[in-house]
Coordinates of C-alpha atoms in Angstrom, one line a residue:
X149 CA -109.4 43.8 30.2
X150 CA -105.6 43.4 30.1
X151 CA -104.3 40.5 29.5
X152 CA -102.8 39.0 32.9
X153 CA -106.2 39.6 34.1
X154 CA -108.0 37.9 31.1
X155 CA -105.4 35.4 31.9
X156 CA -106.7 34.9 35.6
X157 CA -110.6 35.2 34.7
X158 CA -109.4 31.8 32.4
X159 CA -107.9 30.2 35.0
X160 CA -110.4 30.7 38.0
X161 CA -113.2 29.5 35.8
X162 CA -110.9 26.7 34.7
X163 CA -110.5 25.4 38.0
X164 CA -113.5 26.5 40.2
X165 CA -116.1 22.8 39.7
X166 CA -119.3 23.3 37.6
X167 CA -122.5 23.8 39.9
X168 CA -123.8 20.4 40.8
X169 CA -127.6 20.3 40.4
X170 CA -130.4 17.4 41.6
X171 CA -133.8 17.8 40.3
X172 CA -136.5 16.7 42.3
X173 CA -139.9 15.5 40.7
X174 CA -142.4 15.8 43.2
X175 CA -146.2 15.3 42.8
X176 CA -146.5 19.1 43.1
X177 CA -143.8 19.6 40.6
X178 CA -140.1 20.1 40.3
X179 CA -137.2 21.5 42.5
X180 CA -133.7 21.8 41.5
X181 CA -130.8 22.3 44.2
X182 CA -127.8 23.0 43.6
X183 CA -125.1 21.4 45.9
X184 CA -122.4 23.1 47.1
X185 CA -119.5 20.7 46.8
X186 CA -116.8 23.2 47.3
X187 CA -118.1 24.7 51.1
X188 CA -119.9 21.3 52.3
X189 CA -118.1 18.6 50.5
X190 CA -118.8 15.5 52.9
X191 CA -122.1 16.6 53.3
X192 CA -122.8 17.3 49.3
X193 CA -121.1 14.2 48.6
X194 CA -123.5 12.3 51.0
X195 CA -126.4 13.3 49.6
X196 CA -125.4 12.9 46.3
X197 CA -124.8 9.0 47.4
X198 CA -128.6 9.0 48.3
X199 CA -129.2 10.8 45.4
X200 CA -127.6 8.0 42.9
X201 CA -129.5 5.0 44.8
X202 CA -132.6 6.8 44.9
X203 CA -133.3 6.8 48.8
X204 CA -134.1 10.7 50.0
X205 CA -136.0 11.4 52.8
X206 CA -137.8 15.0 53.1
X207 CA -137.5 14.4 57.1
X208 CA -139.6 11.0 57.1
X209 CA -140.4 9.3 59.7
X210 CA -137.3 6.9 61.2
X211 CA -139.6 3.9 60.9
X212 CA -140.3 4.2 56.8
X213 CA -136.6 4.8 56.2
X214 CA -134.1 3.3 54.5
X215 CA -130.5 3.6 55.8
X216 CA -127.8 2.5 53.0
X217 CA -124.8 4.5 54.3
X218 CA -123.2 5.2 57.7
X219 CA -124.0 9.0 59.6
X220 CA -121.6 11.6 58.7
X221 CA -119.3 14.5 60.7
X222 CA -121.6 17.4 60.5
X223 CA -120.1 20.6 58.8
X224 CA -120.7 22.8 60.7
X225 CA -121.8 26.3 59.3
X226 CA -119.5 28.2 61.5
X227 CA -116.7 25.9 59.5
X228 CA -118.6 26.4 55.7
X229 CA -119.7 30.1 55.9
X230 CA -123.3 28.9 54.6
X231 CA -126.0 29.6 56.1
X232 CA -129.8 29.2 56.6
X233 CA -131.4 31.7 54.3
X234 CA -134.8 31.1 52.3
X235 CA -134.2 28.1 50.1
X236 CA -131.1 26.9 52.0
X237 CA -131.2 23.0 52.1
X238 CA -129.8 21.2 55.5
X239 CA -129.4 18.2 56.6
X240 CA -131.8 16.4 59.9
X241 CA -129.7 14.9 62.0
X242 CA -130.2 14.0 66.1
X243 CA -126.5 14.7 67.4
X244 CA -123.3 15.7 66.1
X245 CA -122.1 13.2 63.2
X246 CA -125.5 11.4 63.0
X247 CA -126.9 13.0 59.3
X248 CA -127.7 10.0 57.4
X249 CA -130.5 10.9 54.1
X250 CA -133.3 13.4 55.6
X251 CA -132.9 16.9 54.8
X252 CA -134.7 20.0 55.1
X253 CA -135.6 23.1 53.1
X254 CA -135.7 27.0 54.6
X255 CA -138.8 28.8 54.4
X256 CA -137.6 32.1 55.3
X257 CA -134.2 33.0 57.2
X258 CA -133.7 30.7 59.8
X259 CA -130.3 31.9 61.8
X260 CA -131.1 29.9 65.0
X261 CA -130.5 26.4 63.1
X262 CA -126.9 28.0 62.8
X263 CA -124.2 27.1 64.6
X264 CA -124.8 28.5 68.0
X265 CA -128.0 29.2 66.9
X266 CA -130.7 27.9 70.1
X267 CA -132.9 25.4 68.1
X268 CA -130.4 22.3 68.2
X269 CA -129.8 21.3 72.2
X270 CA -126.2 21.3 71.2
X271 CA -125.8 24.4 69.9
X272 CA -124.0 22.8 66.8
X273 CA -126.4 23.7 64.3
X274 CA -127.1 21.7 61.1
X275 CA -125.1 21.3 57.9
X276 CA -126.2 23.9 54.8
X277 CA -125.2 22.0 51.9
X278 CA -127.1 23.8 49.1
X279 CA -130.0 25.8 48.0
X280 CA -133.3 25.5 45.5
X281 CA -132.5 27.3 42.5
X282 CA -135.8 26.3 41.1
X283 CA -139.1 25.3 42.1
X284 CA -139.2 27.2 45.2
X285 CA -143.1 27.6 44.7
X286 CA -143.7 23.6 45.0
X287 CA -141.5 23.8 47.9
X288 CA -144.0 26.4 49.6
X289 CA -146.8 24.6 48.1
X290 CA -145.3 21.1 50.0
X291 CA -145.0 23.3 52.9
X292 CA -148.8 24.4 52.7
X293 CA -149.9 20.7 52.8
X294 CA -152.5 19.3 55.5
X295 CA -150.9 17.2 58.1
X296 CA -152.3 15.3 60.8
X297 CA -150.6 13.0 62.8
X298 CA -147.1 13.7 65.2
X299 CA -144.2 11.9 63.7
X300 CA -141.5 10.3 65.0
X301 CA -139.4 13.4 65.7
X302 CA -142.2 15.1 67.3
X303 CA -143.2 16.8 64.1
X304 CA -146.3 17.0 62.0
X305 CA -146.5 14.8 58.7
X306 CA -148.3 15.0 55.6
X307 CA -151.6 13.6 55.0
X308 CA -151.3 13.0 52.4
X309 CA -147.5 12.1 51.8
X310 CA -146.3 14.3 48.9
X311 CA -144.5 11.5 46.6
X312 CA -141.1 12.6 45.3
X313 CA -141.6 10.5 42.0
X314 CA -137.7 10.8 41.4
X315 CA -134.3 12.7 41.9
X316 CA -131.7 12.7 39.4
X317 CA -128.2 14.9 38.9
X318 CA -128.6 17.3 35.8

């Protein structure tokens, strides 16, 4: 490698952030994500918020939670470029700008929570913000789990809950 393009490897690495990464310790063991700060910053930034006060909601139920921070715009993944592949995390959210601390992790490729994509009313899609770098097995074990009664959202819970026992930056 010459050296003006030595030069520019130095400086891209220089400025592009180092990967931001939460581990979650679940019940069923641990899963890392890694934010994406760069493409979904007000989302990433969000979360991380949650993150440091220790209130994160795998899509509870709206009566058990715990609201510390006002919704946010939604990024939309027409705006970020990312997408909902397997492992992608999202944000819930209800309308446009309403995201608040529940998020969401792909199983498998899910283009239609993309922008445009038919399973949002709005067609607005949900905010990627990162994806599980680790740990995708508990995520699928999690996902595996009985359920029994409808929730809020008109979803199925867990019975029983899964505990996250903590989430912390690394």
């Amino acid at each position: 490698m010459n050296g003006p393009a030595l030069a520019a490897l130095f400086l891209i690495q220089a400025v592009a952030p180092a990967p931001v990464r939460v581990v979650f310790e679940t019940e069923l063991g641990a899963i890392t994500v890694e934010v994406d700060v760069v493409r979904a910053p007000v989302t990433a930034a969000n979360f991380l918020k949650y993150v440091e006060i220790q209130v994160i909601q795998f899509q509870s139920d709206a009566a058990r939670s715990r609201e510390e921070f006002p919704p946010i715009p939604l990024e939309r993944t027409s705006v970020t470029g990312l997408r909902h592949t397997d492992g992608a995390v999202s944000m819930a959210r209800d309308g446009p700008d309403t995201a608040t601390s529940s998020f969401f992790i792909m199983i498998g490729d899910q283009p239609s929570l993309n922008f445009g994509g038919a399973r949002n009313p709005d067609g607005q899609g949900f905010a990627v913000f990162g994806w599980v770098v680790g740990g995708m097995d508990v995520v699928k074990k999690i996902h595996a789990s009985n359920t029994a009664a409808t929730g809020d959202y008109g979803t199925e819970t867990l019975d029983p809950v899964v505990k996250v026992l903590s989430a912390a930056r690394k």
